[in-house]
PDB file of C-alpha atoms in Angstrom:
ATOM      1  CA  MET A 540       1.531  24.063 -42.097  1.00  0.00           C
ATOM      2  CA  ASN A 541       1.622  20.912 -40.003  1.00  0.00           C
ATOM      3  CA  ARG A 542       4.802  20.816 -37.831  1.00  0.00           C
ATOM      4  CA  ILE A 543       6.754  17.608 -37.294  1.00  0.00           C
ATOM      5  CA  ASN A 544       8.654  17.689 -34.105  1.00  0.00           C
ATOM      6  CA  LEU A 545      12.296  17.021 -35.192  1.00  0.00           C
ATOM      7  CA  THR A 546      13.800  19.099 -32.298  1.00  0.00           C
ATOM      8  CA  GLY A 547      17.244  17.543 -31.565  1.00  0.00           C
ATOM      9  CA  GLY A 548      17.340  15.652 -34.764  1.00  0.00           C
ATOM     10  CA  ARG A 549      20.189  16.075 -37.302  1.00  0.00           C
ATOM     11  CA  ALA A 550      19.476  15.706 -41.066  1.00  0.00           C
ATOM     12  CA  VAL A 551      21.575  15.524 -44.134  1.00  0.00           C
ATOM     13  CA  VAL A 552      19.918  16.694 -47.452  1.00  0.00           C
ATOM     14  CA  THR A 553      21.890  16.068 -50.602  1.00  0.00           C
ATOM     15  CA  GLY A 554      21.160  18.528 -53.551  1.00  0.00           C
ATOM     16  CA  GLY A 555      19.758  20.774 -50.735  1.00  0.00           C
ATOM     17  CA  ALA A 556      20.841  24.041 -52.300  1.00  0.00           C
ATOM     18  CA  GLN A 557      17.988  24.333 -54.700  1.00  0.00           C
ATOM     19  CA  GLY A 558      14.757  22.781 -55.918  1.00  0.00           C
ATOM     20  CA  ILE A 559      13.095  19.808 -54.099  1.00  0.00           C
ATOM     21  CA  GLY A 560      16.127  19.408 -51.844  1.00  0.00           C
ATOM     22  CA  ARG A 561      16.062  23.076 -50.817  1.00  0.00           C
ATOM     23  CA  ALA A 562      12.257  22.899 -49.921  1.00  0.00           C
ATOM     24  CA  VAL A 563      12.934  19.699 -47.880  1.00  0.00           C
ATOM     25  CA  ALA A 564      15.959  21.338 -46.112  1.00  0.00           C
ATOM     26  CA  GLU A 565      13.720  24.347 -45.199  1.00  0.00           C
ATOM     27  CA  ARG A 566      10.891  22.162 -43.907  1.00  0.00           C
ATOM     28  CA  LEU A 567      13.135  19.990 -41.778  1.00  0.00           C
ATOM     29  CA  ALA A 568      14.874  22.946 -40.344  1.00  0.00           C
ATOM     30  CA  GLN A 569      11.441  24.599 -39.592  1.00  0.00           C
ATOM     31  CA  SER A 570      10.573  21.442 -37.825  1.00  0.00           C
ATOM     32  CA  GLY A 571      13.428  21.829 -35.484  1.00  0.00           C
ATOM     33  CA  ALA A 572      16.104  19.598 -37.058  1.00  0.00           C
ATOM     34  CA  MET A 573      19.644  20.762 -37.510  1.00  0.00           C
ATOM     35  CA  VAL A 574      19.997  20.417 -41.216  1.00  0.00           C
ATOM     36  CA  GLU A 575      23.283  19.995 -43.182  1.00  0.00           C
ATOM     37  CA  ILE A 576      22.932  20.790 -46.766  1.00  0.00           C
ATOM     38  CA  TRP A 577      25.331  18.702 -48.957  1.00  0.00           C
ATOM     39  CA  ASP A 578      25.596  20.078 -52.569  1.00  0.00           C
ATOM     40  CA  ASN A 579      28.298  19.882 -55.247  1.00  0.00           C
ATOM     41  CA  ASP A 580      27.855  23.694 -55.411  1.00  0.00           C
ATOM     42  CA  ALA A 581      29.347  24.773 -52.121  1.00  0.00           C
ATOM     43  CA  THR A 582      28.623  28.535 -52.705  1.00  0.00           C
ATOM     44  CA  LEU A 583      24.966  27.835 -53.525  1.00  0.00           C
ATOM     45  CA  ALA A 584      24.705  25.560 -50.471  1.00  0.00           C
ATOM     46  CA  ALA A 585      26.120  28.231 -48.165  1.00  0.00           C
ATOM     47  CA  GLU A 586      23.543  30.741 -49.518  1.00  0.00           C
ATOM     48  CA  ALA A 587      20.743  28.300 -48.889  1.00  0.00           C
ATOM     49  CA  ALA A 588      21.841  27.567 -45.368  1.00  0.00           C
ATOM     50  CA  ARG A 589      22.299  31.311 -44.626  1.00  0.00           C
ATOM     51  CA  ALA A 590      18.668  31.995 -45.905  1.00  0.00           C
ATOM     52  CA  ILE A 591      17.380  29.205 -43.720  1.00  0.00           C
ATOM     53  CA  GLY A 592      19.315  30.455 -40.685  1.00  0.00           C
ATOM     54  CA  GLU A 593      17.720  33.916 -41.171  1.00  0.00           C
ATOM     55  CA  THR A 594      14.449  32.355 -40.335  1.00  0.00           C
ATOM     56  CA  GLY A 595      15.669  31.252 -37.073  1.00  0.00           C
ATOM     57  CA  ALA A 596      16.063  27.684 -38.081  1.00  0.00           C
ATOM     58  CA  MET A 597      19.379  25.727 -37.991  1.00  0.00           C
ATOM     59  CA  ALA A 598      21.185  24.895 -41.172  1.00  0.00           C
ATOM     60  CA  GLN A 599      24.809  24.589 -42.362  1.00  0.00           C
ATOM     61  CA  ALA A 600      26.337  23.760 -45.691  1.00  0.00           C
ATOM     62  CA  ARG A 601      28.955  21.513 -46.935  1.00  0.00           C
ATOM     63  CA  GLY A 602      30.306  21.090 -50.528  1.00  0.00           C
ATOM     64  CA  VAL A 603      30.115  17.392 -51.266  1.00  0.00           C
ATOM     65  CA  ASP A 604      30.518  15.523 -54.484  1.00  0.00           C
ATOM     66  CA  VAL A 605      28.158  12.568 -53.913  1.00  0.00           C
ATOM     67  CA  THR A 606      29.842  10.540 -56.791  1.00  0.00           C
ATOM     68  CA  ASP A 607      33.050  10.386 -54.679  1.00  0.00           C
ATOM     69  CA  PHE A 608      32.569   7.950 -51.893  1.00  0.00           C
ATOM     70  CA  ASN A 609      35.701   9.115 -50.027  1.00  0.00           C
ATOM     71  CA  ALA A 610      34.279  12.803 -50.070  1.00  0.00           C
ATOM     72  CA  VAL A 611      30.913  11.437 -48.766  1.00  0.00           C
ATOM     73  CA  ALA A 612      32.486   9.376 -45.888  1.00  0.00           C
ATOM     74  CA  GLU A 613      34.557  12.442 -44.878  1.00  0.00           C
ATOM     75  CA  ALA A 614      31.384  14.617 -44.872  1.00  0.00           C
ATOM     76  CA  ALA A 615      29.505  11.973 -42.882  1.00  0.00           C
ATOM     77  CA  THR A 616      32.251  11.767 -40.310  1.00  0.00           C
ATOM     78  CA  ALA A 617      32.281  15.469 -39.939  1.00  0.00           C
ATOM     79  CA  ALA A 618      28.483  15.845 -39.893  1.00  0.00           C
ATOM     80  CA  GLY A 619      28.010  13.223 -37.190  1.00  0.00           C
ATOM     81  CA  ARG A 620      30.877  14.507 -34.995  1.00  0.00           C
ATOM     82  CA  ASP A 621      28.681  16.382 -32.485  1.00  0.00           C
ATOM     83  CA  ALA A 622      25.527  14.135 -32.678  1.00  0.00           C
ATOM     84  CA  PRO A 623      24.471  11.248 -34.828  1.00  0.00           C
ATOM     85  CA  ILE A 624      22.636  11.951 -38.220  1.00  0.00           C
ATOM     86  CA  SER A 625      19.173  10.536 -37.799  1.00  0.00           C
ATOM     87  CA  ILE A 626      17.687  11.655 -41.136  1.00  0.00           C
ATOM     88  CA  LEU A 627      19.078  11.352 -44.768  1.00  0.00           C
ATOM     89  CA  VAL A 628      17.194  12.835 -47.688  1.00  0.00           C
ATOM     90  CA  THR A 629      18.924  12.091 -50.911  1.00  0.00           C
ATOM     91  CA  ALA A 630      17.606  14.801 -53.469  1.00  0.00           C
ATOM     92  CA  ALA A 631      20.841  15.250 -55.550  1.00  0.00           C
ATOM     93  CA  GLY A 632      20.194  14.356 -59.053  1.00  0.00           C
ATOM     94  CA  ILE A 633      20.704  15.364 -62.684  1.00  0.00           C
ATOM     95  CA  ALA A 634      18.485  14.827 -65.765  1.00  0.00           C
ATOM     96  CA  GLY A 635      21.343  14.197 -68.272  1.00  0.00           C
ATOM     97  CA  ALA A 636      21.281  14.703 -72.072  1.00  0.00           C
ATOM     98  CA  ASN A 637      17.994  14.012 -73.967  1.00  0.00           C
ATOM     99  CA  ALA A 638      18.511  11.278 -76.661  1.00  0.00           C
ATOM    100  CA  THR A 639      17.061   8.035 -77.606  1.00  0.00           C
ATOM    101  CA  SER A 640      18.556   5.082 -75.761  1.00  0.00           C
ATOM    102  CA  TRP A 641      20.418   3.783 -78.779  1.00  0.00           C
ATOM    103  CA  ASP A 642      22.056   7.123 -79.380  1.00  0.00           C
ATOM    104  CA  TYR A 643      22.665   8.032 -75.725  1.00  0.00           C
ATOM    105  CA  PRO A 644      26.316   8.693 -75.078  1.00  0.00           C
ATOM    106  CA  VAL A 645      27.858   6.152 -72.759  1.00  0.00           C
ATOM    107  CA  ALA A 646      29.863   8.755 -70.869  1.00  0.00           C
ATOM    108  CA  GLU A 647      26.632  10.775 -70.194  1.00  0.00           C
ATOM    109  CA  TRP A 648      24.787   7.646 -68.928  1.00  0.00           C
ATOM    110  CA  ASN A 649      27.710   6.925 -66.616  1.00  0.00           C
ATOM    111  CA  ARG A 650      27.606  10.654 -65.340  1.00  0.00           C
ATOM    112  CA  VAL A 651      23.848  10.453 -64.667  1.00  0.00           C
ATOM    113  CA  MET A 652      24.151   7.010 -62.944  1.00  0.00           C
ATOM    114  CA  ARG A 653      27.172   8.235 -60.754  1.00  0.00           C
ATOM    115  CA  VAL A 654      25.032  11.073 -59.396  1.00  0.00           C
ATOM    116  CA  ASN A 655      21.563   9.589 -59.262  1.00  0.00           C
ATOM    117  CA  VAL A 656      22.286   6.096 -58.232  1.00  0.00           C
ATOM    118  CA  ASP A 657      25.853   5.795 -56.952  1.00  0.00           C
ATOM    119  CA  GLY A 658      25.463   9.041 -54.999  1.00  0.00           C
ATOM    120  CA  THR A 659      22.465   7.811 -53.118  1.00  0.00           C
ATOM    121  CA  TRP A 660      24.270   4.510 -52.295  1.00  0.00           C
ATOM    122  CA  HIS A 661      27.412   6.305 -51.148  1.00  0.00           C
ATOM    123  CA  CYS A 662      25.350   8.434 -48.748  1.00  0.00           C
ATOM    124  CA  CYS A 663      23.521   5.400 -47.407  1.00  0.00           C
ATOM    125  CA  LYS A 664      26.787   3.452 -47.048  1.00  0.00           C
ATOM    126  CA  ALA A 665      28.313   6.233 -45.199  1.00  0.00           C
ATOM    127  CA  LEU A 666      25.445   7.293 -42.806  1.00  0.00           C
ATOM    128  CA  VAL A 667      23.540   4.178 -42.202  1.00  0.00           C
ATOM    129  CA  PRO A 668      26.045   2.563 -39.770  1.00  0.00           C
ATOM    130  CA  GLY A 669      25.687   5.666 -37.469  1.00  0.00           C
ATOM    131  CA  MET A 670      21.800   5.203 -37.671  1.00  0.00           C
ATOM    132  CA  ILE A 671      22.065   1.637 -36.708  1.00  0.00           C
ATOM    133  CA  ALA A 672      24.431   2.457 -33.895  1.00  0.00           C
ATOM    134  CA  ALA A 673      22.135   5.076 -32.564  1.00  0.00           C
ATOM    135  CA  GLY A 674      19.122   2.763 -32.967  1.00  0.00           C
ATOM    136  CA  TYR A 675      17.166   5.196 -35.078  1.00  0.00           C
ATOM    137  CA  GLY A 676      17.279   6.679 -38.576  1.00  0.00           C
ATOM    138  CA  ARG A 677      15.027   7.614 -41.443  1.00  0.00           C
ATOM    139  CA  ILE A 678      16.042   7.678 -45.125  1.00  0.00           C
ATOM    140  CA  VAL A 679      13.964   9.279 -47.956  1.00  0.00           C
ATOM    141  CA  THR A 680      15.277   9.039 -51.550  1.00  0.00           C
ATOM    142  CA  ILE A 681      13.878  11.539 -54.100  1.00  0.00           C
ATOM    143  CA  ALA A 682      13.793  11.642 -57.832  1.00  0.00           C
ATOM    144  CA  SER A 683      12.118  14.051 -60.089  1.00  0.00           C
ATOM    145  CA  ILE A 684       9.882  13.490 -63.114  1.00  0.00           C
ATOM    146  CA  ALA A 685      12.969  14.614 -65.211  1.00  0.00           C
ATOM    147  CA  GLY A 686      14.420  11.090 -64.902  1.00  0.00           C
ATOM    148  CA  LYS A 687      11.409   9.561 -66.416  1.00  0.00           C
ATOM    149  CA  GLU A 688      11.252  12.122 -69.135  1.00  0.00           C
TER     150      GLU A 688
END
């Protein structure tokens, strides 16, 4: 495995408790970053952070509902308290119901958009100012094939 030197960096990975987000969190931590896993499922996020920590890497968990901007802003403030966040990976996402567009329930559409689109925007809005102030930051937004399907 190639090692990217992220020693001293601080990363936030949304949806980091499982799937693609978890794999990203593991890789960032193995590369030396302190990773904060943000997930709606705080228990699963804590389990993921504990497992990453058992490898000698640094990770911590925070239950965050990315659809709630105030919750994201609070988490961003807490996460950046010790050092600025320099990496944001938005991997939180849901597939939603499976239906034709003309039969798709409006409430389900809104739920999917709140997590997948608004959640990414909330995280960027909350964390980018700190990156600008620090003069450095990287953002990766991730979606899965489930959105297309």
